[in-house]
Amino acid sequence: MEFQQRLLMRKIRKTEDHKIGLYKLKKKKEQDSKTEQLLKEGAQVPDKIDVKRKTEVDDAPQPKKRKLNEEETSDNEHIPFDSLNISDHTKKAIAEMGFTHMTEIQSKTVPILLTGKHLVGEAKTGSGKTLAFLIRAVELMYELSFKPRNGTGVIILSPTRELAMQIFGVLKALMKYHSQTQALIIGGANKKLEAEKLFNGVNILVATPGRLLYHMENTKNFNFENVICLIVDEMDKILNIGFMKEMNQIVSLLPKSRQTILFSATTTQQTEALKNLLVKEAIYVSTNVVGIAENIRQRFMICPSEDRLVKLFTFLKQKRKMKIMVFFSSCASVIFHHALFNFLDLEVMCIHGDLKQDKRTRIFFQFCRAEKGILFGTDIVSRGLDFPAVDWIIQYDPPNDIKDYIHRIGRTARGEGSSGNALMMIREEELSFGNVLKKALNDITIFELRLDRILPDIRTTVETLVGRNFKLKSMAKEAFRGYIRSYGSQSSLKSIFDINKLDRKLVARSFGLRFIPDMDGAAAHRTVPNRRERRQKEREDAEYSNKSKENGRRPQHNSEQNGTENLNRPNRKERRRQQFGYRD
Ligand code: ADP
Ligand code: MG
């Protein structure tokens, strides 16, 4: 195994140990303060308030730990893992993870899964779906005594690389006492190393669809003829990010007689399409209607476009000792706000699809282990990820649909009994989103959060910074374009997030810009070409000089006379002359 791979495995193991440690600590604390909390709960239940009128001062009472009601504590839903008909190896590993009793979705699905039936499971975010399907995967391989030479028996598909890494982490912990093999196959990783592992025989494979298909089509000796169980996590997201074509191809290559297991917190008509493709008849288990953990306190902060940045900065500055995730709608916006906030001395991390995979992985683990910190991200981190103990989820840019809203806020209050806070920054004109949410989410209560003070001088500081710093200014322009584009591409919520009602001048101000950038893209506006454009020009020039040579024209550069191909490239002086039209 290459050093980088070993490092990744070590990180995954460390993160799982850390999570287990946190979970045990939480349980202990909960037990200690149980009586005290029950007393407090009785006294602090907030009144239900209407979306438009409800107000809450900043630093309102923190959400309380949820009290298990009678139904939840009934035997039916809290069955101990010990009562399951599974191997001692698995039981021992689960006990080491610190879990004694199953969550509701686990107790409702694991017994069915163990019988080998097809299943579609739907349960709110953070309810323990991962362990439910992994128990089946591990037990199946153990029962059949799969050996590396038997190849792959179970494939687990995830829409994003980070989620795949996380699932793999739980799988490793669960397989601690088993001898079967497992591997992680994701985009951005080293294909050659992955191929080597597949050659050696991987019994349980955790993968993203694109990379799995690549290996199915190109890697010799990847034995997937014995796949008897296909698991798809976050199945609706798989479709959303356009993996349907890959899924079609994967399914056509896999053996037909296999168990199929699909899980998600939200399902749609599209999910029906995937379900139809993968499995004709399945048992449908749903433990919730809305997909959101009840103990997330949801809030709106009403702010006009021009105040958004200032309010976000003020809020984050106040809460900087907490663990916070902020969602943006485009990579460009994440890049700009990350650079800007760090410039303003507020340390933030960022994760988005334009980062190289090794950086994405590093940030992912860093935020997993962090006890406090701020992570700016796009929707690549909205699905399934289990960052421990996140205090606040902030939606700075609107979600694409209700499902995205649910998944974004589902990054907090994970695991039974935990609680969290969600905040959506919204303009007055968009407030009807609250009603849509209420309707979709069973009449939930949404509070309004007001900041008691904001930092007014920040606006001028940002405008000056952006105005003077060329790089920051181009980032701001790109971010503005990204925001407008994604705002304009809203599908189901078009009438609420209406691009025609946006005042672009005010939006531009929220990016520190004093004018509205045009939407044609960065290159048209830049006066000095960036590195990519310079390279492109160099390539074009080199091509041109090659052609000139072929046409028998006089070589353009002295170096070409040497006859070596490499030396066709103009030297640095020459390049600058071509690009900027000056002579030294
Ligand atoms: P989901 O996939 O439903 O969103 P996860 O599988 O990521 O949720 O689990 C959410 C959290 O719940 C994780 O931190 C996990 O360790 C914890 N968890 C899973 N099963 C149990 C259990 N039986 N008891 C307590 N906590 C659990
Ligand atoms: Mg999940």
Coordinates of C-alpha atoms and ligand atoms in Angstrom, one line a residue:
M1 CA 0.0 0.0 0.0
E2 CA 1.3 3.4 -0.9
F3 CA 2.1 5.9 1.8
Q4 CA -0.8 8.2 0.9
Q5 CA -3.3 5.3 1.0
R6 CA -2.0 4.3 4.4
L7 CA -2.3 7.8 5.6
L8 CA -5.9 7.9 4.4
M9 CA -6.7 4.7 6.2
R10 CA -5.1 5.9 9.4
K11 CA -7.1 9.1 9.2
I12 CA -10.3 7.2 8.7
R13 CA -9.6 4.9 11.6
K14 CA -8.6 7.9 13.8
T15 CA -11.8 9.8 13.0
E16 CA -13.9 6.8 13.8
D17 CA -12.1 6.3 17.2
H18 CA -12.6 10.0 17.9
K19 CA -16.3 9.8 17.1
I20 CA -16.7 6.8 19.3
G21 CA -14.9 8.6 22.1
L22 CA -17.2 11.6 21.7
Y23 CA -20.3 9.4 21.7
K24 CA -19.2 7.7 24.9
L25 CA -18.5 11.0 26.6
K26 CA -21.9 12.3 25.5
K27 CA -23.7 9.3 26.9
K28 CA -21.8 9.7 30.2
K29 CA -22.7 13.4 30.4
E30 CA -26.3 12.6 29.5
Q31 CA -26.6 10.1 32.3
D32 CA -25.1 12.4 34.9
S33 CA -27.4 15.3 34.1
K34 CA -30.5 13.4 33.3
T35 CA -32.7 14.5 36.2
E36 CA -31.5 18.0 36.1
Q37 CA -32.3 18.3 32.4
L38 CA -35.8 16.9 32.7
L39 CA -36.6 19.5 35.2
K40 CA -35.3 22.3 33.0
E41 CA -37.2 21.0 30.0
G42 CA -40.5 21.4 31.7
A43 CA -39.7 25.1 32.3
Q44 CA -38.3 26.2 28.9
V45 CA -40.6 24.9 26.2
P46 CA -40.8 27.8 23.7
D47 CA -44.1 29.0 22.4
K48 CA -44.9 28.3 18.8
I49 CA -44.8 31.4 16.8
D50 CA -45.8 32.3 13.3
V51 CA -43.1 32.6 10.6
K52 CA -43.5 36.3 10.0
R53 CA -44.1 37.4 13.5
K54 CA -41.9 35.1 15.6
T55 CA -38.8 36.7 17.0
E56 CA -36.1 35.5 19.1
V57 CA -33.2 37.5 20.5
D58 CA -29.8 36.2 19.7
D59 CA -28.4 33.8 22.2
A60 CA -31.9 32.6 23.0
P61 CA -32.0 29.5 25.2
Q62 CA -30.2 26.7 23.6
P63 CA -32.3 23.7 22.5
K64 CA -32.7 21.1 25.1
K65 CA -32.0 17.4 24.9
R66 CA -35.0 15.6 23.7
K67 CA -36.9 13.7 26.2
L68 CA -37.7 10.2 25.0
N69 CA -41.4 9.7 25.0
E70 CA -43.2 6.5 25.9
E71 CA -43.5 5.4 22.3
E72 CA -39.8 5.8 21.7
T73 CA -38.8 3.9 24.8
S74 CA -41.1 1.1 24.0
D75 CA -39.4 -2.3 23.4
N76 CA -40.3 -2.2 19.8
E77 CA -37.9 0.6 19.0
H78 CA -35.1 0.1 21.5
I79 CA -34.0 -3.5 20.9
P80 CA -30.5 -4.4 22.1
F81 CA -28.0 -5.4 19.4
D82 CA -27.4 -8.6 21.5
S83 CA -30.9 -9.9 20.5
L84 CA -30.0 -9.9 16.8
N85 CA -29.1 -13.1 15.1
I86 CA -25.6 -11.9 14.1
S87 CA -22.1 -13.1 14.6
D88 CA -20.2 -12.5 17.9
H89 CA -17.5 -10.7 15.9
T90 CA -20.0 -8.1 14.8
K91 CA -21.6 -7.8 18.2
K92 CA -18.2 -7.2 19.8
A93 CA -17.3 -4.5 17.3
I94 CA -20.7 -2.8 17.8
A95 CA -20.2 -2.9 21.6
E96 CA -16.7 -1.3 21.1
M97 CA -18.3 1.5 19.1
G98 CA -20.3 2.2 22.3
F99 CA -23.8 1.2 20.9
T100 CA -26.0 -1.1 23.0
H101 CA -29.4 -0.6 21.6
M102 CA -30.7 -0.1 18.0
T103 CA -32.1 3.1 16.8
E104 CA -35.6 3.0 15.4
I105 CA -34.6 2.5 11.7
Q106 CA -32.1 -0.1 12.7
S107 CA -34.6 -2.2 14.6
K108 CA -37.1 -1.9 11.8
T109 CA -34.7 -2.7 9.0
V110 CA -31.9 -5.0 10.2
P111 CA -34.0 -8.1 10.8
I112 CA -35.6 -7.7 7.3
L113 CA -32.2 -7.1 5.7
L114 CA -30.8 -10.2 7.4
T115 CA -33.4 -12.3 5.6
G116 CA -32.1 -11.2 2.3
K117 CA -35.1 -9.2 1.1
H118 CA -34.9 -6.1 -1.0
L119 CA -35.5 -3.0 1.0
V120 CA -36.1 0.7 0.5
G121 CA -35.4 2.5 3.8
E122 CA -36.3 6.1 4.6
A123 CA -35.5 7.7 7.9
K124 CA -34.6 11.2 9.1
T125 CA -31.0 12.5 9.0
G126 CA -28.7 11.2 11.7
S127 CA -30.8 8.2 12.6
G128 CA -28.2 5.5 12.1
K129 CA -29.0 4.2 8.6
T130 CA -25.3 3.5 7.9
L131 CA -24.9 0.9 10.6
A132 CA -28.2 -0.7 9.5
F133 CA -27.0 -1.6 6.0
L134 CA -23.4 -2.3 7.0
I135 CA -24.5 -5.0 9.5
R136 CA -26.1 -6.8 6.6
A137 CA -23.1 -6.4 4.4
V138 CA -20.7 -7.7 6.9
E139 CA -22.9 -10.6 8.1
L140 CA -23.5 -11.7 4.5
M141 CA -19.8 -12.0 3.7
Y142 CA -19.2 -13.7 7.0
E143 CA -22.0 -16.2 6.6
L144 CA -20.8 -17.1 3.1
S145 CA -17.2 -17.2 4.3
F146 CA -16.1 -15.0 1.4
K147 CA -12.4 -15.2 0.6
P148 CA -10.4 -12.6 -1.4
R149 CA -10.4 -15.1 -4.3
N150 CA -14.2 -14.9 -4.5
G151 CA -13.9 -11.3 -5.4
T152 CA -16.5 -8.7 -4.6
G153 CA -19.7 -9.8 -2.8
V154 CA -21.2 -6.5 -1.7
I155 CA -21.0 -3.1 -3.3
I156 CA -22.0 0.1 -1.4
L157 CA -22.5 3.2 -3.5
S158 CA -22.4 6.7 -2.2
P159 CA -23.0 9.9 -4.2
T160 CA -20.0 11.8 -2.8
R161 CA -16.4 10.9 -2.0
E162 CA -16.5 12.2 1.5
L163 CA -19.6 10.1 2.4
A164 CA -17.9 7.1 0.9
M165 CA -14.9 7.7 3.1
Q166 CA -17.2 8.0 6.1
I167 CA -19.1 4.8 5.3
F168 CA -15.8 3.1 4.9
G169 CA -14.7 4.3 8.3
V170 CA -17.7 2.7 10.0
L171 CA -17.3 -0.4 7.9
K172 CA -13.7 -0.8 9.1
A173 CA -14.7 -0.4 12.7
L174 CA -17.5 -3.0 12.2
M175 CA -15.2 -5.5 10.5
K176 CA -12.5 -5.2 13.2
Y177 CA -12.9 -8.9 14.1
H178 CA -13.7 -10.2 10.7
S179 CA -11.3 -11.6 8.2
Q180 CA -13.1 -10.5 5.0
T181 CA -11.5 -7.7 2.9
Q182 CA -12.8 -4.2 2.2
A183 CA -11.8 -1.3 0.1
L184 CA -12.6 2.3 -0.9
I185 CA -12.9 3.2 -4.6
I186 CA -13.5 6.9 -5.2
G187 CA -12.9 9.6 -7.8
G188 CA -9.8 11.6 -7.4
A189 CA -7.8 8.7 -5.8
N190 CA -5.0 6.7 -7.4
K191 CA -6.6 4.4 -10.0
K192 CA -3.5 2.1 -10.2
L193 CA -3.5 1.4 -6.5
E194 CA -7.3 0.8 -6.6
A195 CA -6.8 -1.6 -9.4
E196 CA -4.2 -3.5 -7.4
K197 CA -6.5 -3.9 -4.5
L198 CA -9.3 -5.1 -6.8
F199 CA -6.9 -7.6 -8.3
N200 CA -6.1 -8.9 -4.8
G201 CA -9.8 -9.4 -4.1
V202 CA -12.1 -7.0 -2.2
N203 CA -15.2 -8.6 -0.6
I204 CA -16.9 -5.4 0.4
L205 CA -16.5 -2.4 -1.8
V206 CA -17.5 1.2 -0.9
A207 CA -17.5 3.3 -4.0
T208 CA -18.7 6.3 -5.9
P209 CA -20.6 5.4 -9.1
G210 CA -18.3 7.0 -11.7
R211 CA -15.1 5.4 -10.4
L212 CA -16.8 2.0 -9.9
L213 CA -17.9 2.0 -13.5
Y214 CA -14.4 2.9 -14.6
H215 CA -13.0 -0.2 -12.9
M216 CA -15.8 -2.4 -14.0
E217 CA -15.0 -1.5 -17.6
N218 CA -11.2 -1.2 -17.5
T219 CA -9.7 -3.1 -14.7
K220 CA -8.8 -6.6 -15.6
N221 CA -9.2 -9.2 -12.8
F222 CA -11.8 -7.2 -11.0
N223 CA -14.1 -10.0 -10.1
F224 CA -17.7 -8.7 -9.7
E225 CA -19.4 -11.8 -10.9
N226 CA -20.3 -12.8 -7.4
V227 CA -21.9 -9.6 -6.3
I228 CA -24.9 -10.7 -4.2
C229 CA -25.8 -7.4 -2.5
L230 CA -26.0 -3.9 -3.9
I231 CA -26.5 -1.0 -1.4
V232 CA -27.1 2.5 -2.5
D233 CA -27.0 5.3 0.2
E234 CA -28.5 8.7 -0.4
M235 CA -30.1 7.3 -3.5
D236 CA -32.0 10.5 -4.5
K237 CA -28.7 12.4 -4.5
I238 CA -27.2 9.9 -6.8
L239 CA -29.7 11.0 -9.4
N240 CA -29.5 14.6 -8.6
I241 CA -25.9 14.9 -9.4
G242 CA -26.5 13.1 -12.7
F243 CA -25.3 9.6 -12.0
M244 CA -28.3 7.9 -13.7
K245 CA -26.3 7.0 -16.8
E246 CA -23.5 5.4 -14.7
M247 CA -26.1 3.6 -12.6
N248 CA -27.7 2.2 -15.7
Q249 CA -24.4 0.8 -16.9
I250 CA -23.4 -0.5 -13.5
V251 CA -26.7 -2.4 -13.2
S252 CA -26.4 -3.9 -16.6
L253 CA -23.0 -5.3 -15.7
L254 CA -23.9 -6.7 -12.3
P255 CA -25.4 -10.1 -11.7
K256 CA -29.2 -10.0 -11.8
S257 CA -29.9 -12.2 -8.8
R258 CA -28.8 -10.1 -5.9
Q259 CA -30.3 -8.3 -2.9
T260 CA -30.8 -4.6 -3.4
I261 CA -30.9 -2.1 -0.5
L262 CA -31.7 1.6 -1.0
F263 CA -31.5 4.2 1.8
S264 CA -32.2 7.9 2.0
A265 CA -33.7 10.6 4.3
T266 CA -35.8 12.0 1.5
T267 CA -37.4 10.3 -1.5
T268 CA -38.9 11.8 -4.6
Q269 CA -40.4 10.7 -7.9
Q270 CA -36.9 10.6 -9.3
T271 CA -36.1 8.1 -6.6
E272 CA -38.9 6.0 -7.9
A273 CA -37.0 5.9 -11.3
L274 CA -33.9 4.6 -9.6
K275 CA -35.8 2.1 -7.5
N276 CA -37.5 0.8 -10.7
L277 CA -34.1 0.4 -12.3
L278 CA -32.5 -1.4 -9.4
V279 CA -35.3 -3.4 -7.9
K280 CA -38.8 -4.3 -9.0
E281 CA -40.4 -5.2 -5.6
A282 CA -39.0 -4.2 -2.3
I283 CA -40.2 -3.8 1.3
Y284 CA -40.6 -0.1 2.1
V285 CA -39.7 1.0 5.6
S286 CA -40.1 4.6 6.6
T287 CA -39.7 5.8 10.2
N288 CA -40.5 9.4 9.4
V289 CA -42.5 11.7 7.2
V290 CA -40.3 14.8 7.1
G291 CA -36.7 13.6 7.3
I292 CA -35.7 16.1 9.9
A293 CA -34.7 15.3 13.4
E294 CA -37.2 17.0 15.7
N295 CA -34.6 18.4 18.0
I296 CA -33.2 20.9 15.5
R297 CA -34.2 24.4 16.3
Q298 CA -34.9 26.1 13.0
R299 CA -34.5 29.8 12.6
F300 CA -34.6 32.5 9.9
M301 CA -32.6 35.7 9.9
I302 CA -34.3 38.3 7.8
C303 CA -31.7 40.5 6.0
P304 CA -31.7 42.6 2.9
S305 CA -29.2 41.6 0.2
E306 CA -26.8 44.3 1.1
D307 CA -26.6 43.3 4.8
R308 CA -26.1 39.6 4.3
L309 CA -22.3 39.6 4.4
V310 CA -22.1 41.9 7.4
K311 CA -24.6 39.9 9.3
L312 CA -22.9 36.6 8.5
F313 CA -19.6 38.0 9.6
T314 CA -21.1 39.4 12.9
F315 CA -22.8 36.2 13.7
L316 CA -19.8 34.0 13.0
K317 CA -17.6 36.3 15.0
Q318 CA -19.9 36.0 18.0
K319 CA -20.1 32.2 17.7
R320 CA -16.5 31.6 16.8
K321 CA -16.0 29.2 19.7
M322 CA -18.6 26.8 18.3
K323 CA -18.6 24.3 15.5
I324 CA -20.4 25.8 12.5
M325 CA -21.1 24.8 8.9
V326 CA -22.1 27.5 6.3
F327 CA -23.7 26.5 3.0
F328 CA -23.2 28.5 -0.2
S329 CA -24.7 27.8 -3.6
S330 CA -21.5 27.8 -5.7
C331 CA -17.8 26.9 -5.5
A332 CA -16.9 30.5 -6.5
S333 CA -18.8 31.9 -3.6
V334 CA -17.1 29.5 -1.1
I335 CA -13.7 30.5 -2.5
F336 CA -14.4 34.2 -2.2
H337 CA -15.9 34.2 1.3
H338 CA -13.2 31.8 2.5
A339 CA -10.5 34.2 1.3
L340 CA -12.3 37.3 2.6
F341 CA -13.0 36.0 6.1
N342 CA -9.5 34.8 6.6
F343 CA -8.3 38.2 5.4
L344 CA -10.6 39.7 8.1
D345 CA -9.0 37.5 10.7
L346 CA -11.8 35.1 11.1
E347 CA -10.3 31.7 10.6
V348 CA -12.5 29.5 8.4
M349 CA -12.0 26.3 6.4
C350 CA -13.6 25.5 3.1
I351 CA -14.6 22.5 1.1
H352 CA -16.0 22.4 -2.5
G353 CA -15.9 20.5 -5.7
D354 CA -13.1 22.6 -7.3
L355 CA -10.6 21.5 -4.6
K356 CA -8.2 18.7 -5.3
Q357 CA -9.2 15.4 -3.7
D358 CA -6.3 15.3 -1.2
K359 CA -7.2 18.7 0.0
R360 CA -10.8 17.8 0.3
T361 CA -9.9 14.7 2.3
R362 CA -7.7 16.7 4.6
I363 CA -10.3 19.3 5.3
F364 CA -13.0 16.7 5.8
F365 CA -10.9 14.9 8.5
Q366 CA -9.8 18.2 10.0
F367 CA -13.4 19.3 10.5
C368 CA -14.4 15.9 11.7
R369 CA -11.9 16.1 14.5
A370 CA -12.4 19.8 15.3
E371 CA -14.2 20.6 18.5
K372 CA -14.8 24.1 17.2
G373 CA -14.4 25.8 13.9
I374 CA -16.2 27.1 10.9
L375 CA -16.5 25.3 7.6
F376 CA -17.7 27.0 4.4
G377 CA -19.0 24.5 1.8
T378 CA -21.3 23.7 -1.1
D379 CA -23.9 21.0 -1.2
I380 CA -21.1 18.4 -1.6
V381 CA -21.1 18.3 2.2
S382 CA -24.9 18.4 2.6
R383 CA -25.5 14.7 2.3
G384 CA -25.0 11.9 4.8
L385 CA -21.8 13.3 6.4
D386 CA -21.5 12.8 10.1
F387 CA -19.3 15.5 11.4
P388 CA -19.5 15.0 15.1
A389 CA -21.2 17.7 17.3
V390 CA -21.9 20.5 14.9
D391 CA -23.6 23.3 16.8
W392 CA -24.9 25.5 14.0
I393 CA -25.9 25.0 10.3
I394 CA -26.2 28.3 8.4
Q395 CA -27.7 28.5 5.0
Y396 CA -26.3 31.6 3.6
D397 CA -27.5 30.9 0.0
P398 CA -30.9 29.3 -0.5
P399 CA -31.2 25.6 -1.0
N400 CA -32.3 24.2 -4.4
D401 CA -35.3 22.6 -2.9
I402 CA -36.9 21.4 0.3
K403 CA -34.8 18.2 0.2
D404 CA -31.6 20.1 0.2
Y405 CA -32.8 22.2 3.1
I406 CA -33.5 19.0 5.0
H407 CA -30.1 17.5 4.3
R408 CA -28.2 20.6 5.0
I409 CA -29.7 21.1 8.4
G410 CA -29.4 17.3 9.0
R411 CA -25.6 17.8 9.5
T412 CA -26.4 18.8 13.1
A413 CA -28.3 16.9 15.8
R414 CA -27.0 13.6 14.7
G415 CA -27.4 10.4 16.8
E416 CA -30.2 9.7 19.2
G417 CA -31.0 12.4 21.8
S418 CA -28.7 15.1 20.4
S419 CA -29.8 18.6 19.4
G420 CA -28.7 21.4 17.1
N421 CA -29.4 24.8 15.6
A422 CA -30.2 25.8 12.1
L423 CA -30.2 29.3 10.6
M424 CA -31.3 30.4 7.2
M425 CA -30.5 33.9 6.0
I426 CA -33.4 35.1 4.0
R427 CA -34.6 38.3 2.4
E428 CA -38.0 39.7 3.3
E429 CA -39.3 38.9 -0.2
E430 CA -38.4 35.3 0.3
L431 CA -40.3 34.8 3.5
S432 CA -43.0 32.7 1.9
F433 CA -40.4 29.9 1.9
G434 CA -41.3 29.6 5.6
N435 CA -44.8 28.6 4.7
V436 CA -43.7 26.1 2.1
L437 CA -41.4 24.6 4.7
K438 CA -44.1 24.5 7.3
K439 CA -46.4 22.7 4.9
A440 CA -43.8 20.2 3.8
L441 CA -42.4 19.5 7.3
N442 CA -45.5 18.9 9.3
D443 CA -46.1 22.4 10.6
I444 CA -42.7 22.9 12.1
T445 CA -41.9 25.9 14.2
I446 CA -39.5 28.4 12.7
F447 CA -38.1 31.2 14.9
E448 CA -36.8 34.5 13.8
L449 CA -33.3 35.4 15.0
R450 CA -32.2 39.0 15.3
L451 CA -28.7 40.2 16.0
D452 CA -28.7 42.7 18.8
R453 CA -25.8 44.5 17.1
I454 CA -23.9 44.3 13.9
L455 CA -20.4 45.4 13.0
P456 CA -21.1 48.4 10.7
D457 CA -17.5 49.2 9.9
I458 CA -17.0 45.8 8.3
R459 CA -18.9 46.9 5.2
T460 CA -16.5 49.7 4.3
T461 CA -13.5 47.5 5.2
V462 CA -14.8 44.8 2.8
E463 CA -15.5 47.3 0.0
T464 CA -12.0 48.8 0.4
L465 CA -10.4 45.4 0.5
V466 CA -12.2 44.1 -2.5
G467 CA -11.7 47.4 -4.4
R468 CA -8.0 47.4 -3.9
N469 CA -7.1 43.7 -4.1
F470 CA -7.2 42.5 -7.7
K471 CA -7.4 38.8 -6.8
L472 CA -10.1 39.3 -4.2
K473 CA -12.0 41.5 -6.7
S474 CA -12.0 38.8 -9.4
M475 CA -13.1 36.2 -6.8
A476 CA -15.9 38.5 -5.7
K477 CA -17.1 38.9 -9.3
E478 CA -17.0 35.2 -9.9
A479 CA -18.8 34.6 -6.6
F480 CA -21.5 37.1 -7.7
R481 CA -21.9 35.3 -11.0
G482 CA -22.2 32.0 -9.2
Y483 CA -24.8 33.3 -6.9
I484 CA -26.9 34.8 -9.6
R485 CA -26.6 31.7 -11.8
S486 CA -27.7 29.3 -9.1
Y487 CA -30.4 31.7 -7.9
G488 CA -31.7 31.8 -11.4
S489 CA -31.6 28.0 -11.8
Q490 CA -33.9 27.3 -8.9
S491 CA -36.4 24.7 -10.1
S492 CA -39.2 23.9 -7.7
L493 CA -38.8 27.1 -5.6
K494 CA -38.7 29.5 -8.6
S495 CA -41.6 31.6 -7.5
I496 CA -40.1 32.2 -4.0
F497 CA -36.5 32.7 -5.0
D498 CA -37.3 34.8 -8.1
I499 CA -34.3 36.1 -10.0
N500 CA -36.4 39.0 -11.4
K501 CA -37.0 40.3 -7.9
L502 CA -33.3 40.5 -7.1
D503 CA -31.8 43.9 -7.0
R504 CA -28.4 43.1 -8.5
K505 CA -26.8 46.3 -7.3
L506 CA -27.6 45.4 -3.7
V507 CA -26.5 41.8 -4.3
A508 CA -23.2 43.1 -5.7
R509 CA -22.7 45.0 -2.5
S510 CA -23.0 41.9 -0.5
F511 CA -19.8 40.8 -2.3
G512 CA -18.1 44.0 -1.5
L513 CA -18.5 45.2 -5.1
R514 CA -19.5 48.8 -5.9
F515 CA -20.8 48.0 -9.3
I516 CA -22.6 45.1 -11.0
P517 CA -20.1 42.8 -12.8
D518 CA -21.3 41.6 -16.1
M519 CA -22.2 37.9 -16.4
D520 CA -19.9 37.1 -19.3
G521 CA -17.3 35.5 -17.2
A522 CA -14.0 36.4 -15.7
A523 CA -11.8 36.4 -18.8
A524 CA -13.7 39.3 -20.5
H525 CA -13.1 41.5 -17.6
R526 CA -9.5 40.8 -16.7
T527 CA -6.9 43.2 -17.8
V528 CA -4.0 40.9 -17.0
P529 CA -4.4 37.3 -18.1
N530 CA -4.3 34.6 -15.4
R531 CA -1.9 31.6 -15.4
R532 CA -4.3 29.3 -17.2
E533 CA -4.8 31.8 -20.0
R534 CA -1.1 32.5 -20.3
R535 CA -0.5 28.7 -20.6
Q536 CA -3.2 28.4 -23.2
K537 CA -1.7 31.3 -25.2
E538 CA 1.7 29.7 -24.9
R539 CA 0.3 26.4 -26.3
E540 CA -1.3 28.3 -29.2
D541 CA 1.9 30.1 -29.9
A542 CA 3.9 26.9 -29.9
E543 CA 1.4 25.3 -32.3
Y544 CA 1.5 28.3 -34.5
S545 CA 5.3 28.2 -34.6
N546 CA 5.2 24.5 -35.4
K547 CA 2.9 25.2 -38.3
S548 CA 5.1 28.0 -39.6
K549 CA 7.9 25.5 -39.6
E550 CA 5.9 23.0 -41.5
N551 CA 5.0 25.7 -44.0
G552 CA 8.7 26.4 -44.5
R553 CA 8.6 29.8 -42.8
R554 CA 11.6 31.1 -40.9
P555 CA 11.7 29.7 -37.3
Q556 CA 10.5 32.3 -34.9
H557 CA 12.8 31.6 -32.0
N558 CA 16.6 31.0 -31.9
S559 CA 16.0 27.9 -29.8
E560 CA 14.1 26.2 -32.6
Q561 CA 17.3 26.0 -34.7
N562 CA 18.5 23.3 -32.4
G563 CA 15.9 21.1 -33.9
T564 CA 14.7 19.8 -30.5
E565 CA 10.9 19.7 -30.1
N566 CA 11.0 21.0 -26.5
L567 CA 12.9 24.1 -27.5
N568 CA 10.0 25.3 -29.7
R569 CA 8.6 26.9 -26.6
P570 CA 9.5 30.6 -26.6
N571 CA 11.6 31.7 -23.7
R572 CA 10.3 33.8 -20.9
K573 CA 11.2 37.2 -22.3
E574 CA 9.7 36.2 -25.6
R575 CA 6.5 35.1 -24.0
R576 CA 6.0 38.3 -22.1
R577 CA 6.7 40.2 -25.3
Q578 CA 3.9 38.2 -27.0
Q579 CA 1.5 38.5 -24.2
F580 CA 1.9 42.1 -23.1
G581 CA 3.3 43.6 -26.3
Y582 CA 6.4 45.1 -24.7
R583 CA 10.1 44.7 -25.4
D584 CA 12.8 44.5 -22.8
Ligands
ADP1 P1 -27.9 8.6 8.9 O1 -27.2 7.9 7.8 O2 -29.2 8.1 9.2 O3 -28.0 10.1 8.5 P2 -25.6 7.9 10.5 O4 -25.7 6.5 10.1 O5 -24.6 8.7 9.8 O6 -27.0 8.6 10.2 O7 -25.6 7.9 12.1 C1 -25.7 9.1 12.8 C2 -25.0 9.0 14.1 O8 -25.7 8.1 14.9 C3 -23.6 8.6 14.0 O9 -22.8 9.4 14.8 C4 -23.6 7.2 14.6 O10 -22.4 6.9 15.2 C5 -24.8 7.2 15.6 N1 -25.4 5.9 15.8 C6 -25.6 5.0 14.8 N2 -26.2 3.9 15.4 C7 -26.4 4.2 16.7 C8 -27.0 3.5 17.8 N3 -27.5 2.3 17.7 N4 -27.0 4.1 19.0 C9 -26.5 5.3 19.1 N5 -26.0 6.0 18.1 C10 -25.9 5.5 16.9
MG2 MG -26.4 8.4 6.0

